[in-house]
């Protein structure tokens, strides 16, 4: 058993769990962390996607009561059926566009330079969105969303196919710009993540199964465990945070971090592997 490899897997799991549901891009952080740790071969890219499942189990645990109510109410509760339909509609664009363009994006855009650039651009978009005066919150609760609302958020989620953009950031900020309350946008982002990330993880494992063997089980198990624990802590904290705070600090974090990566790369201080 390679202890160093397991330590790297644990670090990557923590990075995934802490960044998956914040508007700062988990994929971007995993690419950068992998570049620094030398954990960036073909197998590690499958690992990065697979451990998202651990983070999703944390969401399922936090929202377990609501998910159980929806599951038991599908046969009799119109609200539960509408909610399920909206999640399915929001999930569909990611499936279609992911199958069409996912391979090309991974081949050309999964680099530290692209990540740093999208970090900075995304930070300025968050600042613009937070400072933009909303006429009124049109949707206070996730149950008030229409199918068209869900489709729009689903299309916005596809922007996160570009690494560094942030799936959570695009869906939450995009939802707020469409009139969702901060809580409704965050909740729907979490619910939409369940089929999106589980589907992405299962598809990646199935597609790249030739790269894997039973010897990889400890590495994946460690990554999943640490991803779950750190995501559970992060999700619970974020739900408290949004009740009285904006996303402006995350915008500044994105900008500063992106600039640091570009500057250190340009001057050769850190070799971010492209």
Short mmCIF file of C-alpha atoms in Angstrom, two decimals, residues 127 232 259:
data_model
loop_
_atom_site.label_atom_id
_atom_site.label_comp_id
_atom_site.label_asym_id
_atom_site.label_seq_id
_atom_site.Cartn_x
_atom_site.Cartn_y
_atom_site.Cartn_z
CA UNK A 127 -19.30 41.09 -8.04
CA UNK A 232 -20.83 17.71 4.93
CA UNK A 259 -3.93 36.34 -10.28
#
